[in-house]
Coordinates of C-alpha atoms in Angstrom, one line a residue:
X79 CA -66.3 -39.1 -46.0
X80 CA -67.9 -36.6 -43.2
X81 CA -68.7 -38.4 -39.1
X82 CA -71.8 -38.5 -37.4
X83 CA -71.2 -35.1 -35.8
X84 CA -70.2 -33.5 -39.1
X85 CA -71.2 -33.9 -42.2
X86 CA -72.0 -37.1 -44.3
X87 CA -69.2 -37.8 -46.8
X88 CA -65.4 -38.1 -46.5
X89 CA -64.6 -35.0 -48.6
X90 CA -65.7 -31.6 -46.8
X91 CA -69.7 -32.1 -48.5
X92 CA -66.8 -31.2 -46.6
X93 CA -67.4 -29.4 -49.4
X94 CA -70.0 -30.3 -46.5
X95 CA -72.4 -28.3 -48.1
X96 CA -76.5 -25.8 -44.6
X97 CA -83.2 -25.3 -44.8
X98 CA -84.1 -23.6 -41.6
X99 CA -82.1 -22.7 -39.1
X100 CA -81.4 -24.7 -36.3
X101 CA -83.9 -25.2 -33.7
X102 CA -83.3 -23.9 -30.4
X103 CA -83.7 -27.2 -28.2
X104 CA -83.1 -27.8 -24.5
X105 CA -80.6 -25.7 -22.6
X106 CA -77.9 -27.5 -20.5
X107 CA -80.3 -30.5 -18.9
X108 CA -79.1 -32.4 -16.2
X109 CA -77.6 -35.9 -17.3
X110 CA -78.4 -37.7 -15.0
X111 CA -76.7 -41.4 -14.9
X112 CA -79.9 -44.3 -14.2
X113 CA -82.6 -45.5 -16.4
X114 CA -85.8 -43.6 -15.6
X115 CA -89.2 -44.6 -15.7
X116 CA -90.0 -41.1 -17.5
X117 CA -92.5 -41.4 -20.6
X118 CA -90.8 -40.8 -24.0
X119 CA -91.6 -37.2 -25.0
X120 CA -91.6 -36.4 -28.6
X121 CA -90.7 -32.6 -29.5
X122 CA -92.3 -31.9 -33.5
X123 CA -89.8 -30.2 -35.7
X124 CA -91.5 -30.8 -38.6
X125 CA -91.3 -33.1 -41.2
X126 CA -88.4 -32.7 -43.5
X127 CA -87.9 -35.0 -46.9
X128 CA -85.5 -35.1 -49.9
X129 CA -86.4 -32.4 -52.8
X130 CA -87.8 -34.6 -56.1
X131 CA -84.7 -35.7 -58.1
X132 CA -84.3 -38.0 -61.3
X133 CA -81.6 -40.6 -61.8
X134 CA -80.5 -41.8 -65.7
X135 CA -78.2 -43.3 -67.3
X136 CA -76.8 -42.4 -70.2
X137 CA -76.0 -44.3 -73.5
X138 CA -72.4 -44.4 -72.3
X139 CA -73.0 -45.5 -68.9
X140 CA -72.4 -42.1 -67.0
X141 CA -75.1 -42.0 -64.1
X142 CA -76.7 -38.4 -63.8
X143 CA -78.6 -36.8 -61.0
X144 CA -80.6 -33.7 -61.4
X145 CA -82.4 -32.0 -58.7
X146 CA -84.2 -28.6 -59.9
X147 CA -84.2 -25.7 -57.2
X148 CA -85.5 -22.7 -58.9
X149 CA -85.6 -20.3 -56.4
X150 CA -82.3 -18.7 -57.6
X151 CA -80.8 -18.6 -60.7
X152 CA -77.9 -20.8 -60.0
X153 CA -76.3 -24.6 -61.0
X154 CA -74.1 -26.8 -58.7
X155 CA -72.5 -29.7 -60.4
X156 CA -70.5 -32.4 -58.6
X157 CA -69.5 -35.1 -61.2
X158 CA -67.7 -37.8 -58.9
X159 CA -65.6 -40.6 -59.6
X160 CA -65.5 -44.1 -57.7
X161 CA -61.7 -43.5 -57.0
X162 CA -59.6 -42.3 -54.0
X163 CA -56.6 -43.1 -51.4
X164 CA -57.5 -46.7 -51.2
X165 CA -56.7 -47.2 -54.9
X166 CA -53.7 -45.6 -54.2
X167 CA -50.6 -47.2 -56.1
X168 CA -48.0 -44.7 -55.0
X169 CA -49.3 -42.8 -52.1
X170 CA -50.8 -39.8 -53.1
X171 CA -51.8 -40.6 -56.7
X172 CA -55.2 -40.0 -56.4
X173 CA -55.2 -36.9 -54.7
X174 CA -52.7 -35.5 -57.2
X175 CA -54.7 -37.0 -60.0
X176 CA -57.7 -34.9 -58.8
X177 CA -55.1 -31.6 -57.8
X178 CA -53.9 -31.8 -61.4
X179 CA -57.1 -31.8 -63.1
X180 CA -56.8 -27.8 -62.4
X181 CA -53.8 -27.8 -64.2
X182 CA -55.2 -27.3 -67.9
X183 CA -57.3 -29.0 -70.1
X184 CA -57.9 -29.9 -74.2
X185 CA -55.6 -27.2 -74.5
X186 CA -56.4 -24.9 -72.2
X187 CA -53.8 -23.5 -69.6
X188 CA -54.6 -23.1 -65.8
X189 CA -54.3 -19.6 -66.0
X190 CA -57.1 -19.8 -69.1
X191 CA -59.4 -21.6 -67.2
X192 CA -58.8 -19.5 -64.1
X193 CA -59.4 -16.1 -66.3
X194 CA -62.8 -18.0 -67.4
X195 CA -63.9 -19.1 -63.9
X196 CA -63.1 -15.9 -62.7
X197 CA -64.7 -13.7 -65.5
X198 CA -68.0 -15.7 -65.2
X199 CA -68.3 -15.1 -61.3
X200 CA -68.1 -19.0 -60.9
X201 CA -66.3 -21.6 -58.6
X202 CA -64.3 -24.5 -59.8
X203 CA -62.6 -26.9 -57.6
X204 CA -61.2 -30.7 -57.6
X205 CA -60.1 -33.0 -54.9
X206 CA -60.4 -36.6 -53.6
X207 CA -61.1 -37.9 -50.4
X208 CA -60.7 -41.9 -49.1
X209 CA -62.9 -43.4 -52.0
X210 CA -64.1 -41.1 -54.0
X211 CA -62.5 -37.7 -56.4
X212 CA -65.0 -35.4 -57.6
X213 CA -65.2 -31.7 -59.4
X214 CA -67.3 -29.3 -57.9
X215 CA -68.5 -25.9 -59.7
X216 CA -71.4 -23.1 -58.8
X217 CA -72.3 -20.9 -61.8
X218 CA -75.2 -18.6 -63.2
X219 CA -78.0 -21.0 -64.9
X220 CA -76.9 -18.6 -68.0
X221 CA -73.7 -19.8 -68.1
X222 CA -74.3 -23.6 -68.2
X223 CA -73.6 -23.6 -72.0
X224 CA -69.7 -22.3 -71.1
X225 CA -69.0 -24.0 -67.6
X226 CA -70.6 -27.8 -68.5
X227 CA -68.0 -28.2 -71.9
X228 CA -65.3 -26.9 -69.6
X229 CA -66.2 -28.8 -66.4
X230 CA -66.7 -31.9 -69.1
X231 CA -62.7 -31.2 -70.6
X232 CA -61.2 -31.1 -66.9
X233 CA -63.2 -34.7 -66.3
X234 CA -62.2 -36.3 -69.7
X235 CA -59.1 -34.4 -71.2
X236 CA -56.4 -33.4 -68.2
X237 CA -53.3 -31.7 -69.9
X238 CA -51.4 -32.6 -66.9
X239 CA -48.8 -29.8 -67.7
X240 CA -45.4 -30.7 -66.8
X241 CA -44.3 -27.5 -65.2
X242 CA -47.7 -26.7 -63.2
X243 CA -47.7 -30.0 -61.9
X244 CA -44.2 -29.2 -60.4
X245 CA -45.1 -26.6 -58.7
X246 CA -48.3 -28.2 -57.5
X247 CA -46.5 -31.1 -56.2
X248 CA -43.7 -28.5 -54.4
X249 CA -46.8 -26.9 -53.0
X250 CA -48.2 -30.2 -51.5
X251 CA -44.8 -31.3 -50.0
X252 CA -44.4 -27.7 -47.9
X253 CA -48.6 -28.2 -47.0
X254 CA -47.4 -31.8 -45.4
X255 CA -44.7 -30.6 -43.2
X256 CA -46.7 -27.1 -42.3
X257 CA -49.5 -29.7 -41.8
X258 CA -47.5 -31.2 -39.0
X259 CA -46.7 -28.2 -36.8
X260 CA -50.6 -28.9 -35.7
X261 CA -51.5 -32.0 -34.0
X262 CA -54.6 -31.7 -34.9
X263 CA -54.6 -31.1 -38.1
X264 CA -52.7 -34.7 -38.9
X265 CA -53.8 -37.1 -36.0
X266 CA -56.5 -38.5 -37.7
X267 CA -54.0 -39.8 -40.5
X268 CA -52.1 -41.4 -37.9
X269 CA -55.0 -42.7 -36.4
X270 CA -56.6 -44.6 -39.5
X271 CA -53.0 -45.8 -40.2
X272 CA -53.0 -46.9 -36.4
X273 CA -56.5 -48.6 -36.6
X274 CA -56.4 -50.2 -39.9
X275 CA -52.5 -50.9 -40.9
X276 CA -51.9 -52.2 -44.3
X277 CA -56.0 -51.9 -45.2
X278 CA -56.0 -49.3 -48.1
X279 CA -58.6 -47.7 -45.3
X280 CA -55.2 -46.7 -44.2
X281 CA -54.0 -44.9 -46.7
X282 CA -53.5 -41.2 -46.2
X283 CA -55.1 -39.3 -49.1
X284 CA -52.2 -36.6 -49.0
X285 CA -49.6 -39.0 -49.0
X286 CA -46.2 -38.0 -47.5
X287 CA -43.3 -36.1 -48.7
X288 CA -41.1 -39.0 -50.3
X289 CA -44.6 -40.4 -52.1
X290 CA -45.0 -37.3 -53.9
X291 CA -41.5 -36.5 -54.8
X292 CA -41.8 -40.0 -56.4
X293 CA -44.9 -39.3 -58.7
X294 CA -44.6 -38.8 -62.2
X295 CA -46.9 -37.3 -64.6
X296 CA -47.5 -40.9 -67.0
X297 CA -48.2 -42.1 -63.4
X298 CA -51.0 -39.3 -63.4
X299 CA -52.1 -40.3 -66.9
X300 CA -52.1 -44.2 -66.4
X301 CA -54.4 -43.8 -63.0
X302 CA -57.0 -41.3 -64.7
X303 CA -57.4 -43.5 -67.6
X304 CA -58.1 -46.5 -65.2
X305 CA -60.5 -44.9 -63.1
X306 CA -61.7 -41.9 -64.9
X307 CA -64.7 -43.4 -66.9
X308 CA -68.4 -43.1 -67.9
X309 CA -69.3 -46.0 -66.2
X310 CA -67.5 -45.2 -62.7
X311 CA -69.0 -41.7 -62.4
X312 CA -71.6 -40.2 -61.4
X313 CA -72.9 -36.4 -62.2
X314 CA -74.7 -34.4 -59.7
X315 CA -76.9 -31.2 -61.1
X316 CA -78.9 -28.7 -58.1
X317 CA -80.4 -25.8 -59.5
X318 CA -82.1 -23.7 -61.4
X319 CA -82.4 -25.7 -65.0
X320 CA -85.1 -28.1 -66.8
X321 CA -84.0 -31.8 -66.3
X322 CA -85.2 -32.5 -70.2
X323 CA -83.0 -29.8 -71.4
X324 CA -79.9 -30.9 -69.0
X325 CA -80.0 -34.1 -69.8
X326 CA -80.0 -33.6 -73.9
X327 CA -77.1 -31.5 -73.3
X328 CA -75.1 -33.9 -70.9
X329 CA -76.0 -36.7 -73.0
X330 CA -74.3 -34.7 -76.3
X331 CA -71.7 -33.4 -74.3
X332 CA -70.1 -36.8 -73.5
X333 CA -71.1 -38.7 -76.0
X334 CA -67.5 -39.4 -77.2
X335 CA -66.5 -40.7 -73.6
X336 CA -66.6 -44.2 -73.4
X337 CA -65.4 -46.9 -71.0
X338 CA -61.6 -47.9 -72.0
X339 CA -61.0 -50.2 -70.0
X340 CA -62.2 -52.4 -67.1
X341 CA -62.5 -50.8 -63.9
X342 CA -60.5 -52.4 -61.7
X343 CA -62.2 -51.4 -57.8
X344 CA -60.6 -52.6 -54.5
X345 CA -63.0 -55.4 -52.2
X346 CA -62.6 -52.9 -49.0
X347 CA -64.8 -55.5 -47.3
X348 CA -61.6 -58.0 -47.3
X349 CA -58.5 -57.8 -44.9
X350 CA -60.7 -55.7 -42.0
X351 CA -58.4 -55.9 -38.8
X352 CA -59.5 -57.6 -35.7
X353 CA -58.1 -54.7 -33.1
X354 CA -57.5 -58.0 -30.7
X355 CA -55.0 -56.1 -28.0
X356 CA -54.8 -52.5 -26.7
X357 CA -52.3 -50.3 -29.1
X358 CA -51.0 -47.0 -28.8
X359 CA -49.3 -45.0 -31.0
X360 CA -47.6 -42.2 -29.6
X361 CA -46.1 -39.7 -31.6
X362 CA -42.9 -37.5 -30.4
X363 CA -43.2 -33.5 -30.6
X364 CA -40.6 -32.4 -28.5
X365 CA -41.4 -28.9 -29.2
X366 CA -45.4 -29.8 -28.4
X367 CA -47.0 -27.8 -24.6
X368 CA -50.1 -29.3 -25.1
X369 CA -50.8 -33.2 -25.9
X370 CA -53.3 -33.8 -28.5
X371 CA -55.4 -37.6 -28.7
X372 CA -57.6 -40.1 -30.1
X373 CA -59.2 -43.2 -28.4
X374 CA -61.5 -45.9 -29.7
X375 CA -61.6 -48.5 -32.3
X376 CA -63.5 -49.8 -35.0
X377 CA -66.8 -48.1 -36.9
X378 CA -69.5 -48.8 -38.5
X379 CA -69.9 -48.6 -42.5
X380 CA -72.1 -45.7 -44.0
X381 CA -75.0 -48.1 -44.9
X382 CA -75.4 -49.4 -41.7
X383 CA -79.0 -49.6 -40.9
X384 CA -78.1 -48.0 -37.6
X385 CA -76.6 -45.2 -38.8
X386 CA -80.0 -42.9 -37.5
X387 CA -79.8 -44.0 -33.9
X388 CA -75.8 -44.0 -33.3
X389 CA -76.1 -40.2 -34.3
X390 CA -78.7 -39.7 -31.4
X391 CA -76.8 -41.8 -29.1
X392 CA -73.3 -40.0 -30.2
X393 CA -74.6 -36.3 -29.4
X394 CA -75.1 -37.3 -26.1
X395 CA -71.3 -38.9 -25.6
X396 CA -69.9 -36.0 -27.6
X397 CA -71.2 -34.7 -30.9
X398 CA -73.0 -31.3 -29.1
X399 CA -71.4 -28.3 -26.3
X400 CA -73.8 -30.3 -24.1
X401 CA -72.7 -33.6 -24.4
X402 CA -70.9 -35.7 -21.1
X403 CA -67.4 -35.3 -22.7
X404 CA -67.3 -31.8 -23.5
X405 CA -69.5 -31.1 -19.9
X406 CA -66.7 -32.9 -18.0
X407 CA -63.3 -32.2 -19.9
X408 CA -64.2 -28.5 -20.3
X409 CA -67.0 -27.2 -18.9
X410 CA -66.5 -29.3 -15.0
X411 CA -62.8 -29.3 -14.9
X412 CA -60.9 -27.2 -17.3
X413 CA -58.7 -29.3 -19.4
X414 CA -59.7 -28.8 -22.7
X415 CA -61.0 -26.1 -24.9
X416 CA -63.0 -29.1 -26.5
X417 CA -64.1 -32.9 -26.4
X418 CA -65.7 -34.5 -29.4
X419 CA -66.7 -38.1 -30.2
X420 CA -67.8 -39.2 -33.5
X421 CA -68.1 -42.3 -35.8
X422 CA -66.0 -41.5 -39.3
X423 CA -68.3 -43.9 -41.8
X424 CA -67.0 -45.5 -44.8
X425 CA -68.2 -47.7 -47.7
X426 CA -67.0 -50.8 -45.6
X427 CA -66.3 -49.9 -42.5
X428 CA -65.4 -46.9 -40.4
X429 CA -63.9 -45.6 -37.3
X430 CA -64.8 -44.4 -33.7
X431 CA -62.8 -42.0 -32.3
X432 CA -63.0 -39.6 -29.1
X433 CA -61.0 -36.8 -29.6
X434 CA -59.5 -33.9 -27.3
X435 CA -56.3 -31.9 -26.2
X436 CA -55.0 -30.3 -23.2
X437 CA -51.4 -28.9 -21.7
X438 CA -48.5 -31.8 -21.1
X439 CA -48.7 -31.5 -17.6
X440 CA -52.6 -32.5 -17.5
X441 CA -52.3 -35.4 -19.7
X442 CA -53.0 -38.2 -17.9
X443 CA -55.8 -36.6 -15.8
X444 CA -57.3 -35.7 -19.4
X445 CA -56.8 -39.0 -20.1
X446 CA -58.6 -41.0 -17.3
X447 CA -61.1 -38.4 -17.3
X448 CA -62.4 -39.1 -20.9
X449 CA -62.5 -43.1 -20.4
X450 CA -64.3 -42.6 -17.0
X451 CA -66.6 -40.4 -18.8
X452 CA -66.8 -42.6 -21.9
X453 CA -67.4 -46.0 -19.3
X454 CA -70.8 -44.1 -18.5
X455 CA -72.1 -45.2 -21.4
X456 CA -72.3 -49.3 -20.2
X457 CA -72.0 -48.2 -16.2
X458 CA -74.7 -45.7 -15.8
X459 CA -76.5 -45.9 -19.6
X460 CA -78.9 -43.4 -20.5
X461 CA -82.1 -41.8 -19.2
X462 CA -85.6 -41.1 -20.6
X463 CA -85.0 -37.0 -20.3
X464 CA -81.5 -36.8 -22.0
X465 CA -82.1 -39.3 -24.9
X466 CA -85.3 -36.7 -25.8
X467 CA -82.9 -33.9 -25.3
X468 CA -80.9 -35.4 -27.9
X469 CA -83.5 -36.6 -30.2
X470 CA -85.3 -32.8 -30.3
X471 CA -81.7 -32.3 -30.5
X472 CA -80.5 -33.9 -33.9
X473 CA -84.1 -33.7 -35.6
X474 CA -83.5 -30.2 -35.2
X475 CA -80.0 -29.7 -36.5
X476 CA -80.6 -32.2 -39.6
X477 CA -82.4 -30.3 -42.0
X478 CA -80.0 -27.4 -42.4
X479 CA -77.8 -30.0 -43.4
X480 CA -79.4 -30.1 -46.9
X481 CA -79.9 -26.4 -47.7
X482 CA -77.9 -25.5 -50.4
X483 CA -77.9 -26.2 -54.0
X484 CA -74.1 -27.4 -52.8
X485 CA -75.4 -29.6 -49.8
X486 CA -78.3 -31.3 -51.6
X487 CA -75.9 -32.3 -55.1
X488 CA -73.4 -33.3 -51.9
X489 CA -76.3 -35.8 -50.6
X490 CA -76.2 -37.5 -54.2
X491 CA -72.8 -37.8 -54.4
X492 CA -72.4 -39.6 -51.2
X493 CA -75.5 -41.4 -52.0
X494 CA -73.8 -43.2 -55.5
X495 CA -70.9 -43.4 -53.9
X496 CA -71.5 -45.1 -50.5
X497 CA -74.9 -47.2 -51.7
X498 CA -77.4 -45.6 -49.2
X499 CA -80.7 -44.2 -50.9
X500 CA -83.0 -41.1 -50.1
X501 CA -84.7 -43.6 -47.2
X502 CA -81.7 -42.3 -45.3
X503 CA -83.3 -38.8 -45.1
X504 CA -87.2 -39.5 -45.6
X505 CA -87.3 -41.9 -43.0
X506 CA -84.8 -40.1 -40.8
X507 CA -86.9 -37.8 -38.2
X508 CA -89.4 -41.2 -37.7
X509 CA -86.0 -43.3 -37.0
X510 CA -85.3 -40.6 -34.6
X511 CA -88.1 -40.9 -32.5
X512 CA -88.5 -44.6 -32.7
X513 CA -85.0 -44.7 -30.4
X514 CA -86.1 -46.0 -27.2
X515 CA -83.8 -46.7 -24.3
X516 CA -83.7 -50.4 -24.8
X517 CA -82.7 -49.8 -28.1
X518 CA -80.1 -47.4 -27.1
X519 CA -78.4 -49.9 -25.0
X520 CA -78.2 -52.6 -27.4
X521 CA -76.8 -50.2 -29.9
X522 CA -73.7 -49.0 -27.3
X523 CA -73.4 -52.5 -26.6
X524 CA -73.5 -53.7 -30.3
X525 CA -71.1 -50.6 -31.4
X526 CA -69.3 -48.3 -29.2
X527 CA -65.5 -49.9 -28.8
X528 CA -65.4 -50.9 -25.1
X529 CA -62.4 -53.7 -25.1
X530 CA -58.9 -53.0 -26.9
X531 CA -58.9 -49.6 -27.5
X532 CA -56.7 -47.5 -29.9
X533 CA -54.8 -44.6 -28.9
X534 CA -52.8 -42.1 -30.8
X535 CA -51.2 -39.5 -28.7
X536 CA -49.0 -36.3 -30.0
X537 CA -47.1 -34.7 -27.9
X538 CA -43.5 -34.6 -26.2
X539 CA -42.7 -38.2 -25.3
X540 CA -40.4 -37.4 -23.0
X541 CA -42.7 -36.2 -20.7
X542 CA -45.7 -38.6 -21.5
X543 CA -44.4 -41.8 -22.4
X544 CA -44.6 -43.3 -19.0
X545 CA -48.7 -42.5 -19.1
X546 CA -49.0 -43.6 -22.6
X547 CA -47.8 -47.0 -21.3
X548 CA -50.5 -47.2 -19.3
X549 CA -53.2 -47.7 -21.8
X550 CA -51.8 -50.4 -24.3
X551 CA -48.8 -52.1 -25.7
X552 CA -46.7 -48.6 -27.4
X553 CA -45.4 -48.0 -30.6
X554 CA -43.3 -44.4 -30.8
X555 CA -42.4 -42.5 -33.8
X556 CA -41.4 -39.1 -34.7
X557 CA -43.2 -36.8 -35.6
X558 CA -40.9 -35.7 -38.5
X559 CA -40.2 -39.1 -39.9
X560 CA -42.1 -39.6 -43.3
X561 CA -45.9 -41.1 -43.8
X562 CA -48.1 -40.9 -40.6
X563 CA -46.3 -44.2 -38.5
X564 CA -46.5 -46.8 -40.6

């Protein structure tokens, strides 16, 4: 899952994955606060539209995309499976059941498969993200005879080796508790943990030290046969390669990989929390000079039809240098380094979180400063000149978004995974400019967390507690204790 001032998916696609380069757009314009009379003005960036692509499905269910780029003589596969933290049974499993697919395969050891990756001039990785896992690789078209049966072993046939997987898991335990030396680098764990409790939306895909000193490799094995099948899968291919050919190949390739069992998939739609009081998690650093947060509340789910006009609205709040929170925490008054705002979308739902830092002692002016700057939004609303800042804005930053052979396979990953089609790009520049101020407002007023808001807060309690007490009914923990304040 990427947010609306990132990238699309959850995962870093976050393997986040850059046509053209960005337009230059409006300098620094004046945002003025009242509605103005001012004709719309549409600035032409061109029309951008997904690259032909062909979807199949083959005899044993497995759902193949392939996308031919032949400018280059490369191939990017993602194969992703319909799995993540919230089908977590101990917390971690799914992340380590991705991890350990690196570990060796029908036979092979990791060093083996390294030596091969590495000898080729390819890239091999695995991961998983909130509901999905996937396998990413970039290789020479030449080479798809080698990488696809190797690439096909990791996805069907894990070894799991005993000894790797210890020192994998050792690995993971030391990344959690380095992990927490940076605020920032944990507080959005906390934070889905904060908004949505017990909802497997709150499930930290790392899981925590005592999770992972739990796991066990037939606990490996059990989730990966439960989850990791033809018919919950989906394989991206960008490149330089004839879709006839590539899908003869795929289809022999796995023809021996069949369902095993029912797949068994969470109803993420169920058990949503209402958010019906002000809560604030604050979480004790003693050691912390700076205070790092998050406000706001609930989200919006990736399908949501207005996904196109919350990104415009969002650049303006805080997804550009330009926007009113980075303007007024850093560039008017010198708290921050930074201010962001950004909706985190899921299959089902989603967050929206603003998010900064700034020293202890400047906490609470930080503080009052973002939610006076956020309450601009309903108090002032927007004007005709900075909505078409934003809107030459984000029509001009969107294609680079699909560049890449990486990118574009990213787009139909997130695509099978989070049930949006190619409408969401094709139909994306028109949506932009359709935004008018009416519709802006209903959209703030429809989505943008005003009442009950969420806070986590990191930093030493002892020194911010009384202002943290301010802002909602507070829950403290330390930042050393396991798990991310459950």
């Amino acid at each position: 899952m990427k947010t609306l001032y990132s990238t699309l998916s959850g995962r870093t696609l976050q393997q986040p994955k850059q046509l053209l380069t960005a337009i230059a757009v409006a300098g620094a314009l004046a945002l003025s606060g009242c509605a103005t009379t001012q004709a719309p003005t549409t600035i032409d960036t061109g029309s951008f539209s997904v690259p032909a692509y062909q979807q199949v499905k083959l005899s044993n269910g497995l759902t193949v995309y392939m996308m031919p780029q032949r400018e280059v003589p490369l191939i990017t596969i993602d194969a992703t499976v319909r799995v993540g933290a919230v089908n977590d049974t101990t917390s971690g499993v799914a992340e380590m059941t991705a991890a350990g697919l690196m570990l060796g395969a029908a036979g092979k050891t990791k060093l083996e498969i390294e030596q091969e990756i590495d000898f080729l001039g390819a890239s091999l990785s695995s991961g998983a993200g909130k509901e999905g896992s996937f396998i990413s690789s970039n290789f020479m078209a030449k080479d798809a005879d080698k990488m696809l049966p190797l690439i096909k072993d990791m996805l069907v046939a894990p070894d799991f080796d005993a000894t790797e997987f210890d020192k994998l898991r050792q690995r993971e335990i030391a990344g959690l508790s380095q992990a927490k030396e940076s605020p920032r680098a944990v507080i959005s764990r906390y934070y889905d943990k904060l908004i949505f409790s017990e909802h497997p939306y709150g499930n930290a895909t790392s899981g925590n030290s005592t999770s992972l000193a739990e796991l066990t490799i037939p606990q490996l094995r059990a989730f990966h046969k439960s989850y990791y099948q033809p018919s919950n899968t989906a394989i991206s291919v960008v490149g330089d390669f004839e879709p006839a050919q590539m899908q003869a190949k795929l289809e022999k390739l796995f023809a021996n990989w069949q369902d095993s069992e029912p797949v068994t998939l969470v109803d993420l739609s169920k058990g949503l929390p209402k958010l019906e009081e002000a809560d604030v998690l604050l979480v004790d650093k003693p050691d912390a000079i700076e205070t790092t947060f998050l406000i706001g509340g609930m989200g919006i789910s990736r399908d949501n039809p207005d996904y196109v006009g919350l990104t415009v609205i969002n650049t303006i709040l805080g997804g550009r240098f330009t926007s009113w929170l980075n303007d007024e925490l850093r560039v008017n008054a010198g708290l921050t380094y930074g201010a962001r705002s950004g909706f985190s979308a899921y299959s089902a739902s989603g967050t929206f979180k603003i998010s900064t830092f700034t020293q202890t002692a400047t906490t609470k002016e930080t503080i009052d400063l973002a939610l006076k700057t956020y309450a601009r939004l309903w108090e002032q609303g927007l004007d005709q000149v900075t909505l078409d800042s934003a809107k030459a804005y984000v029509k001009g930053q969107f294609p680079p978004k699909y560049e890449t052979s990486g990118q574009l396979a990213g787009l139909m990953s997130d695509m099978y995974l989070y049930g949006f089609d190619d409408a969401f790009i094709n139909e994306f520049q028109a949506k932009v400019d359709g935004l008018t101020l009416e519709e802006s407002k209903r959209l703030i007023d429809t989505y943008f967390p005003k009442k009950n808001l969420q806070f986590v807060i990191i930093g030493n309690a002892a020194k911010i507690a009384p202002i943290a007490q301010e802002h909602g009914k507070v829950k403290q923990v330390n930042m050393t204790d396991v798990g991310f304040g459950g």
